[in-house]
PDB file of C-alpha atoms in Angstrom:
ATOM      1  CA  MET A   1     110.320 112.740  97.082  1.00 62.00           C
ATOM      2  CA  VAL A   2     108.285 109.973  98.735  1.00 63.00           C
ATOM      3  CA  ARG A   3     107.211 108.605  95.344  1.00 74.00           C
ATOM      4  CA  LYS A   4     110.835 108.547  94.178  1.00 77.00           C
ATOM      5  CA  TRP A   5     111.854 106.643  97.329  1.00 81.00           C
ATOM      6  CA  ILE A   6     109.033 104.109  96.802  1.00 82.00           C
ATOM      7  CA  LYS A   7     110.127 103.515  93.207  1.00 81.00           C
ATOM      8  CA  TRP A   8     113.731 103.008  94.334  1.00 85.00           C
ATOM      9  CA  PHE A   9     112.684 100.640  97.135  1.00 85.00           C
ATOM     10  CA  TYR A  10     110.430  98.648  94.770  1.00 86.00           C
ATOM     11  CA  THR A  11     113.254  98.321  92.216  1.00 86.00           C
ATOM     12  CA  MET A  12     115.721  97.161  94.851  1.00 89.00           C
ATOM     13  CA  LEU A  13     113.157  94.667  96.164  1.00 90.00           C
ATOM     14  CA  ILE A  14     112.768  93.135  92.703  1.00 90.00           C
ATOM     15  CA  PHE A  15     116.540  92.857  92.230  1.00 87.00           C
ATOM     16  CA  ALA A  16     116.907  91.330  95.704  1.00 88.00           C
ATOM     17  CA  PHE A  17     114.247  88.742  94.862  1.00 89.00           C
ATOM     18  CA  LEU A  18     116.023  87.874  91.592  1.00 86.00           C
ATOM     19  CA  TYR A  19     119.625  87.830  92.755  1.00 87.00           C
ATOM     20  CA  ALA A  20     119.489  86.834  96.441  1.00 88.00           C
ATOM     21  CA  PRO A  21     119.513  83.073  95.623  1.00 86.00           C
ATOM     22  CA  ILE A  22     122.523  83.559  93.323  1.00 86.00           C
ATOM     23  CA  VAL A  23     124.384  85.550  95.981  1.00 87.00           C
ATOM     24  CA  VAL A  24     123.686  82.834  98.593  1.00 86.00           C
ATOM     25  CA  LEU A  25     124.908  80.162  96.167  1.00 84.00           C
ATOM     26  CA  MET A  26     128.122  82.096  95.456  1.00 86.00           C
ATOM     27  CA  VAL A  27     128.781  82.715  99.154  1.00 85.00           C
ATOM     28  CA  PHE A  28     128.326  79.048 100.073  1.00 84.00           C
ATOM     29  CA  SER A  29     130.669  77.987  97.258  1.00 84.00           C
ATOM     30  CA  PHE A  30     133.409  79.246  99.637  1.00 85.00           C
ATOM     31  CA  ASN A  31     131.945  77.488 102.697  1.00 83.00           C
ATOM     32  CA  ASP A  32     134.367  75.097 104.436  1.00 79.00           C
ATOM     33  CA  SER A  33     131.653  72.519 105.014  1.00 76.00           C
ATOM     34  CA  LYS A  34     129.683  69.954 103.040  1.00 73.00           C
ATOM     35  CA  ASN A  35     126.586  71.278 104.748  1.00 70.00           C
ATOM     36  CA  THR A  36     125.211  73.834 102.292  1.00 66.00           C
ATOM     37  CA  ALA A  37     123.045  75.483 104.961  1.00 68.00           C
ATOM     38  CA  LYS A  38     125.651  76.163 107.664  1.00 74.00           C
ATOM     39  CA  TRP A  39     128.683  78.431 107.387  1.00 77.00           C
ATOM     40  CA  GLU A  40     131.864  76.973 108.904  1.00 79.00           C
ATOM     41  CA  GLY A  41     134.645  79.088 107.444  1.00 80.00           C
ATOM     42  CA  PHE A  42     136.148  80.354 104.191  1.00 83.00           C
ATOM     43  CA  THR A  43     137.870  78.004 101.734  1.00 83.00           C
ATOM     44  CA  PHE A  44     138.706  77.487  98.057  1.00 84.00           C
ATOM     45  CA  ARG A  45     138.802  73.705  98.331  1.00 85.00           C
ATOM     46  CA  TRP A  46     135.527  73.119  96.483  1.00 85.00           C
ATOM     47  CA  TYR A  47     136.981  74.839  93.441  1.00 86.00           C
ATOM     48  CA  GLN A  48     139.994  72.546  93.654  1.00 85.00           C
ATOM     49  CA  THR A  49     137.708  69.524  94.070  1.00 84.00           C
ATOM     50  CA  LEU A  50     135.753  70.741  91.062  1.00 82.00           C
ATOM     51  CA  SER A  51     138.900  70.813  88.912  1.00 81.00           C
ATOM     52  CA  GLU A  52     139.660  67.222  89.945  1.00 83.00           C
ATOM     53  CA  ASN A  53     136.172  65.944  89.094  1.00 81.00           C
ATOM     54  CA  GLY A  54     136.521  63.974  85.846  1.00 83.00           C
ATOM     55  CA  LEU A  55     132.793  63.977  85.095  1.00 83.00           C
ATOM     56  CA  ILE A  56     132.512  67.757  85.307  1.00 84.00           C
ATOM     57  CA  MET A  57     135.715  68.354  83.346  1.00 85.00           C
ATOM     58  CA  LYS A  58     134.429  66.105  80.570  1.00 89.00           C
ATOM     59  CA  ALA A  59     131.097  67.939  80.593  1.00 88.00           C
ATOM     60  CA  LEU A  60     132.971  71.255  80.441  1.00 86.00           C
ATOM     61  CA  TYR A  61     134.941  70.037  77.422  1.00 90.00           C
ATOM     62  CA  TYR A  62     131.787  69.076  75.520  1.00 92.00           C
ATOM     63  CA  THR A  63     130.047  72.314  76.569  1.00 91.00           C
ATOM     64  CA  VAL A  64     132.825  74.523  75.209  1.00 90.00           C
ATOM     65  CA  LEU A  65     133.285  72.371  72.089  1.00 94.00           C
ATOM     66  CA  VAL A  66     129.576  72.413  71.202  1.00 94.00           C
ATOM     67  CA  ALA A  67     129.282  76.131  71.981  1.00 93.00           C
ATOM     68  CA  ILE A  68     132.248  77.133  69.800  1.00 94.00           C
ATOM     69  CA  VAL A  69     131.399  74.884  66.831  1.00 96.00           C
ATOM     70  CA  SER A  70     127.661  75.629  66.858  1.00 95.00           C
ATOM     71  CA  ALA A  71     128.243  79.383  67.315  1.00 95.00           C
ATOM     72  CA  LEU A  72     130.653  79.492  64.364  1.00 96.00           C
ATOM     73  CA  ILE A  73     128.312  77.529  62.077  1.00 96.00           C
ATOM     74  CA  ALA A  74     125.257  79.504  63.207  1.00 95.00           C
ATOM     75  CA  THR A  75     127.094  82.810  62.695  1.00 95.00           C
ATOM     76  CA  VAL A  76     128.025  81.927  59.113  1.00 94.00           C
ATOM     77  CA  MET A  77     124.562  80.576  58.279  1.00 95.00           C
ATOM     78  CA  GLY A  78     122.769  83.441  60.025  1.00 94.00           C
ATOM     79  CA  THR A  79     124.896  86.099  58.299  1.00 92.00           C
ATOM     80  CA  LEU A  80     124.261  84.643  54.842  1.00 91.00           C
ATOM     81  CA  ALA A  81     120.547  84.237  55.656  1.00 92.00           C
ATOM     82  CA  ALA A  82     120.306  87.862  56.854  1.00 91.00           C
ATOM     83  CA  PHE A  83     122.027  89.028  53.656  1.00 87.00           C
ATOM     84  CA  GLY A  84     119.510  87.106  51.528  1.00 88.00           C
ATOM     85  CA  ILE A  85     116.526  88.314  53.572  1.00 89.00           C
ATOM     86  CA  HIS A  86     117.690  91.932  53.314  1.00 85.00           C
ATOM     87  CA  TYR A  87     117.529  91.861  49.523  1.00 81.00           C
ATOM     88  CA  MET A  88     114.154  90.103  49.312  1.00 82.00           C
ATOM     89  CA  LYS A  89     110.961  91.830  48.228  1.00 79.00           C
ATOM     90  CA  THR A  90     108.941  93.343  51.067  1.00 82.00           C
ATOM     91  CA  TRP A  91     106.237  90.664  51.348  1.00 83.00           C
ATOM     92  CA  ARG A  92     108.742  87.811  51.110  1.00 87.00           C
ATOM     93  CA  GLN A  93     110.971  89.493  53.670  1.00 86.00           C
ATOM     94  CA  LYS A  94     108.100  89.806  56.149  1.00 88.00           C
ATOM     95  CA  LEU A  95     107.118  86.175  55.578  1.00 89.00           C
ATOM     96  CA  VAL A  96     110.659  84.864  56.147  1.00 89.00           C
ATOM     97  CA  LEU A  97     111.150  87.080  59.227  1.00 88.00           C
ATOM     98  CA  ASN A  98     107.938  85.699  60.730  1.00 90.00           C
ATOM     99  CA  ILE A  99     109.183  82.161  60.054  1.00 88.00           C
ATOM    100  CA  ASN A 100     112.553  83.112  61.597  1.00 88.00           C
ATOM    101  CA  SER A 101     110.765  84.274  64.762  1.00 88.00           C
ATOM    102  CA  ILE A 102     108.967  80.954  65.321  1.00 87.00           C
ATOM    103  CA  PRO A 103     111.995  79.087  66.813  1.00 86.00           C
ATOM    104  CA  ILE A 104     112.586  82.043  69.167  1.00 88.00           C
ATOM    105  CA  LEU A 105     108.988  82.126  70.414  1.00 88.00           C
ATOM    106  CA  ASN A 106     108.589  78.358  70.369  1.00 86.00           C
ATOM    107  CA  PRO A 107     109.033  76.628  73.772  1.00 87.00           C
ATOM    108  CA  ASP A 108     112.441  74.944  74.045  1.00 88.00           C
ATOM    109  CA  ILE A 109     110.871  71.600  74.893  1.00 91.00           C
ATOM    110  CA  VAL A 110     108.904  71.616  71.617  1.00 91.00           C
ATOM    111  CA  THR A 111     112.041  72.498  69.636  1.00 91.00           C
ATOM    112  CA  GLY A 112     114.081  69.849  71.452  1.00 91.00           C
ATOM    113  CA  ILE A 113     111.562  67.047  70.933  1.00 93.00           C
ATOM    114  CA  SER A 114     110.935  67.973  67.279  1.00 93.00           C
ATOM    115  CA  LEU A 115     114.673  67.960  66.508  1.00 93.00           C
ATOM    116  CA  MET A 116     115.099  64.633  68.306  1.00 94.00           C
ATOM    117  CA  THR A 117     112.218  63.172  66.257  1.00 94.00           C
ATOM    118  CA  LEU A 118     113.839  64.453  63.063  1.00 93.00           C
ATOM    119  CA  PHE A 119     117.212  62.893  63.904  1.00 93.00           C
ATOM    120  CA  VAL A 120     115.591  59.580  64.810  1.00 92.00           C
ATOM    121  CA  ALA A 121     113.556  59.645  61.569  1.00 93.00           C
ATOM    122  CA  PHE A 122     116.806  60.027  59.614  1.00 92.00           C
ATOM    123  CA  LYS A 123     118.326  57.196  61.711  1.00 90.00           C
ATOM    124  CA  MET A 124     121.046  59.439  63.121  1.00 90.00           C
ATOM    125  CA  GLU A 125     122.676  58.239  66.320  1.00 90.00           C
ATOM    126  CA  LEU A 126     122.123  60.782  69.075  1.00 90.00           C
ATOM    127  CA  GLY A 127     125.391  62.189  70.333  1.00 90.00           C
ATOM    128  CA  LEU A 128     127.857  65.004  69.727  1.00 91.00           C
ATOM    129  CA  VAL A 129     126.857  65.678  66.102  1.00 93.00           C
ATOM    130  CA  THR A 130     123.126  65.843  66.821  1.00 94.00           C
ATOM    131  CA  MET A 131     123.724  68.144  69.809  1.00 94.00           C
ATOM    132  CA  ILE A 132     125.771  70.520  67.637  1.00 94.00           C
ATOM    133  CA  LEU A 133     123.118  70.489  64.895  1.00 95.00           C
ATOM    134  CA  ALA A 134     120.382  71.160  67.450  1.00 94.00           C
ATOM    135  CA  HIS A 135     122.312  74.118  68.879  1.00 95.00           C
ATOM    136  CA  VAL A 136     122.894  75.501  65.389  1.00 95.00           C
ATOM    137  CA  ALA A 137     119.161  75.234  64.654  1.00 93.00           C
ATOM    138  CA  PHE A 138     118.096  77.386  67.609  1.00 91.00           C
ATOM    139  CA  ASN A 139     121.049  79.818  67.352  1.00 93.00           C
ATOM    140  CA  VAL A 140     120.635  80.844  63.698  1.00 94.00           C
ATOM    141  CA  PRO A 141     117.480  83.007  64.227  1.00 93.00           C
ATOM    142  CA  TYR A 142     119.272  85.093  66.872  1.00 94.00           C
ATOM    143  CA  VAL A 143     122.215  85.704  64.541  1.00 94.00           C
ATOM    144  CA  VAL A 144     119.807  86.767  61.776  1.00 94.00           C
ATOM    145  CA  LEU A 145     118.155  89.296  64.091  1.00 92.00           C
ATOM    146  CA  SER A 146     121.588  90.641  65.118  1.00 91.00           C
ATOM    147  CA  VAL A 147     122.911  91.097  61.574  1.00 91.00           C
ATOM    148  CA  LEU A 148     119.769  92.437  59.851  1.00 91.00           C
ATOM    149  CA  PRO A 149     119.769  95.846  61.638  1.00 88.00           C
ATOM    150  CA  LYS A 150     123.347  96.499  60.457  1.00 88.00           C
ATOM    151  CA  LEU A 151     122.338  95.657  56.886  1.00 85.00           C
ATOM    152  CA  LYS A 152     119.386  98.061  57.137  1.00 85.00           C
ATOM    153  CA  GLN A 153     121.702 100.829  58.358  1.00 83.00           C
ATOM    154  CA  MET A 154     123.888 100.350  55.293  1.00 79.00           C
ATOM    155  CA  SER A 155     123.204 102.346  52.130  1.00 72.00           C
ATOM    156  CA  GLY A 156     121.041 100.371  49.718  1.00 66.00           C
ATOM    157  CA  ASP A 157     123.297 101.191  46.769  1.00 71.00           C
ATOM    158  CA  THR A 158     126.540  99.982  48.358  1.00 73.00           C
ATOM    159  CA  LEU A 159     126.569  96.531  46.737  1.00 72.00           C
ATOM    160  CA  GLU A 160     125.493  97.842  43.332  1.00 72.00           C
ATOM    161  CA  ALA A 161     128.157 100.574  43.441  1.00 77.00           C
ATOM    162  CA  ALA A 162     130.896  98.057  44.200  1.00 75.00           C
ATOM    163  CA  MET A 163     129.780  95.795  41.354  1.00 75.00           C
ATOM    164  CA  ASP A 164     129.580  98.766  38.954  1.00 72.00           C
ATOM    165  CA  LEU A 165     133.234  99.446  39.746  1.00 75.00           C
ATOM    166  CA  GLY A 166     134.151  95.938  38.622  1.00 75.00           C
ATOM    167  CA  ALA A 167     133.890  93.865  41.804  1.00 75.00           C
ATOM    168  CA  THR A 168     132.411  90.389  41.596  1.00 78.00           C
ATOM    169  CA  PRO A 169     129.429  89.654  43.897  1.00 75.00           C
ATOM    170  CA  TRP A 170     131.582  87.523  46.229  1.00 80.00           C
ATOM    171  CA  TYR A 171     134.424  90.086  46.312  1.00 80.00           C
ATOM    172  CA  ALA A 172     131.944  92.905  46.985  1.00 80.00           C
ATOM    173  CA  PHE A 173     130.389  90.881  49.807  1.00 78.00           C
ATOM    174  CA  ARG A 174     133.771  90.171  51.433  1.00 80.00           C
ATOM    175  CA  LYS A 175     135.385  93.592  50.999  1.00 81.00           C
ATOM    176  CA  VAL A 176     132.416  95.957  51.148  1.00 81.00           C
ATOM    177  CA  ILE A 177     129.458  94.366  52.951  1.00 83.00           C
ATOM    178  CA  LEU A 178     131.251  92.359  55.659  1.00 84.00           C
ATOM    179  CA  PRO A 179     133.214  95.323  57.096  1.00 82.00           C
ATOM    180  CA  GLU A 180     129.950  97.279  57.359  1.00 84.00           C
ATOM    181  CA  ILE A 181     128.108  94.537  59.253  1.00 87.00           C
ATOM    182  CA  LYS A 182     131.076  93.105  61.214  1.00 87.00           C
ATOM    183  CA  SER A 183     129.864  94.418  64.574  1.00 83.00           C
ATOM    184  CA  GLY A 184     126.452  92.773  64.105  1.00 87.00           C
ATOM    185  CA  ILE A 185     128.111  89.477  63.166  1.00 90.00           C
ATOM    186  CA  ILE A 186     130.317  89.538  66.286  1.00 88.00           C
ATOM    187  CA  THR A 187     127.328  90.359  68.500  1.00 86.00           C
ATOM    188  CA  GLY A 188     125.314  87.531  66.936  1.00 90.00           C
ATOM    189  CA  GLY A 189     128.193  85.114  67.448  1.00 91.00           C
ATOM    190  CA  LEU A 190     128.537  86.086  71.126  1.00 86.00           C
ATOM    191  CA  ILE A 191     124.794  85.662  71.674  1.00 89.00           C
ATOM    192  CA  ALA A 192     124.874  82.234  69.968  1.00 92.00           C
ATOM    193  CA  PHE A 193     127.842  81.166  72.114  1.00 90.00           C
ATOM    194  CA  THR A 194     126.143  82.329  75.338  1.00 86.00           C
ATOM    195  CA  LEU A 195     122.855  80.612  74.471  1.00 90.00           C
ATOM    196  CA  SER A 196     124.670  77.373  73.692  1.00 91.00           C
ATOM    197  CA  ILE A 197     126.587  77.455  76.987  1.00 87.00           C
ATOM    198  CA  ASP A 198     123.339  78.044  78.883  1.00 82.00           C
ATOM    199  CA  ASP A 199     121.090  75.513  77.115  1.00 88.00           C
ATOM    200  CA  PHE A 200     119.658  72.484  78.886  1.00 90.00           C
ATOM    201  CA  VAL A 201     116.331  71.372  77.375  1.00 91.00           C
ATOM    202  CA  ILE A 202     117.393  71.085  73.729  1.00 92.00           C
ATOM    203  CA  SER A 203     120.706  69.461  74.715  1.00 92.00           C
ATOM    204  CA  TYR A 204     118.931  66.967  76.983  1.00 91.00           C
ATOM    205  CA  PHE A 205     116.725  65.627  74.180  1.00 92.00           C
ATOM    206  CA  ASN A 206     119.418  65.565  71.485  1.00 92.00           C
ATOM    207  CA  THR A 207     122.420  64.002  73.177  1.00 90.00           C
ATOM    208  CA  GLY A 208     123.454  60.392  73.556  1.00 84.00           C
ATOM    209  CA  ASN A 209     125.484  58.192  75.871  1.00 83.00           C
ATOM    210  CA  GLY A 210     128.880  59.614  76.780  1.00 81.00           C
ATOM    211  CA  VAL A 211     128.123  63.178  75.615  1.00 86.00           C
ATOM    212  CA  THR A 212     127.020  65.506  78.410  1.00 87.00           C
ATOM    213  CA  ASN A 213     127.242  69.263  78.770  1.00 87.00           C
ATOM    214  CA  LEU A 214     127.426  71.180  82.044  1.00 85.00           C
ATOM    215  CA  SER A 215     123.683  71.816  82.285  1.00 85.00           C
ATOM    216  CA  ILE A 216     122.889  68.114  82.043  1.00 87.00           C
ATOM    217  CA  ALA A 217     125.743  67.215  84.415  1.00 84.00           C
ATOM    218  CA  ILE A 218     124.507  69.666  87.050  1.00 81.00           C
ATOM    219  CA  TYR A 219     120.950  68.389  86.684  1.00 83.00           C
ATOM    220  CA  SER A 220     122.135  64.785  87.180  1.00 81.00           C
ATOM    221  CA  MET A 221     124.252  65.719  90.200  1.00 77.00           C
ATOM    222  CA  ALA A 222     121.477  67.793  91.788  1.00 75.00           C
ATOM    223  CA  LYS A 223     119.094  64.799  91.761  1.00 74.00           C
ATOM    224  CA  ARG A 224     121.480  63.049  94.174  1.00 73.00           C
ATOM    225  CA  GLY A 225     121.685  66.088  96.438  1.00 70.00           C
ATOM    226  CA  ILE A 226     123.330  69.477  96.195  1.00 70.00           C
ATOM    227  CA  LYS A 227     127.094  69.232  96.658  1.00 75.00           C
ATOM    228  CA  PRO A 228     129.498  72.149  97.288  1.00 79.00           C
ATOM    229  CA  GLU A 229     131.130  71.456  93.905  1.00 80.00           C
ATOM    230  CA  ILE A 230     127.836  72.359  92.216  1.00 80.00           C
ATOM    231  CA  ASN A 231     127.854  75.715  94.002  1.00 82.00           C
ATOM    232  CA  ALA A 232     131.390  76.359  92.773  1.00 85.00           C
ATOM    233  CA  LEU A 233     130.513  75.315  89.220  1.00 82.00           C
ATOM    234  CA  ALA A 234     127.345  77.429  89.173  1.00 82.00           C
ATOM    235  CA  THR A 235     129.332  80.422  90.452  1.00 87.00           C
ATOM    236  CA  LEU A 236     131.894  80.091  87.653  1.00 85.00           C
ATOM    237  CA  MET A 237     129.146  79.710  85.037  1.00 80.00           C
ATOM    238  CA  PHE A 238     127.320  82.789  86.355  1.00 84.00           C
ATOM    239  CA  ILE A 239     130.495  84.886  86.259  1.00 86.00           C
ATOM    240  CA  PHE A 240     131.299  83.676  82.742  1.00 81.00           C
ATOM    241  CA  VAL A 241     127.806  84.451  81.394  1.00 77.00           C
ATOM    242  CA  LEU A 242     127.845  87.825  83.180  1.00 83.00           C
ATOM    243  CA  VAL A 243     131.136  88.739  81.502  1.00 83.00           C
ATOM    244  CA  MET A 244     129.735  87.695  78.110  1.00 74.00           C
ATOM    245  CA  LEU A 245     126.612  89.823  78.622  1.00 77.00           C
ATOM    246  CA  ILE A 246     128.727  92.819  79.652  1.00 82.00           C
ATOM    247  CA  LEU A 247     130.809  92.447  76.484  1.00 77.00           C
ATOM    248  CA  ILE A 248     127.665  92.200  74.334  1.00 71.00           C
ATOM    249  CA  ASN A 249     126.083  95.264  75.970  1.00 74.00           C
ATOM    250  CA  LYS A 250     129.320  97.227  75.708  1.00 75.00           C
ATOM    251  CA  ARG A 251     129.564  96.427  72.007  1.00 67.00           C
ATOM    252  CA  THR A 252     125.926  97.417  71.487  1.00 65.00           C
ATOM    253  CA  LYS A 253     126.520 100.792  73.157  1.00 66.00           C
ATOM    254  CA  ILE A 254     129.603 101.387  70.992  1.00 65.00           C
ATOM    255  CA  GLU A 255     127.524 100.634  67.875  1.00 59.00           C
ATOM    256  CA  GLU A 256     124.833 103.113  68.968  1.00 59.00           C
ATOM    257  CA  ILE A 257     127.469 105.844  69.345  1.00 58.00           C
TER     258      ILE A 257
END
C-alpha cells in the first residue's frame, strides 16, 4: 500500500513539474493586468487584443498555410515512399528505413542549417517556398513510419490478386491498397500538420523577410519582454496541439481495436 502511494505521488510530482508552468501561463492569460506576475482580476481582453494584432495574425496565416501545404505534400510523398519501401527486398528495405530514420534522430538545428545551405547553393530566395520545402523534408519520414505498419498488416498477395483480376497497377493502388492503409495515411498527415505548427528551429533558418510563423513571432516578441498577448497565444496553441494529439491517439486506439 505504501509503495503504491509512493509511485502515485512520484508520478503526480513529475506531471506537476512538467505542466505547472503551462497552467500558470494559461491562468495569467486571463489576468486583467499587464503585470504577468500579479493577479488583478479576470478578463478576456488579451484574447481580443491578440485578434487585433496584425503581426500575430499574419504569422498565424503563414503558420496555417505552411502546415496545410507541407502536410499534404509530405503525406503524398510519404505514402508513395512507404509503398515502395514495403515492396523492396529485405536488405534494401532495412537500408532505406535506416536512412529514413536519420532526419528524425538528427538535431533540428543541423537539419535547418543543412537545408538553408542547400537552398542558398541553388540560389533560391529564402521565403515561403523554402519554408514549405523544409517542412516537407522533415515531415516525410514521420509519414513513412505511420503508413508502413498498415502496409505490413495487409496481406502480401492483395496487390497481385487485384492485378490478376484485371486491375492496372494504378487502379489497384487506388481502389485496393489505399482503403486498407487510409487510417495510417490520416494519422501521418495529422502528425505532419502538428509538427509543422510546432516547429521553430527549421523555420527560423529557412524563412526570409516578410514570412514569419507563430513560433518565430513569439520568439521575437519574447525578446522584448513577455506580454499578456503571448500568454493568450501560447494558451490557444497548447489547446490546439492538445486537441490534435487527442485525435491522433483516439484514431490509434480505434486502429488497434
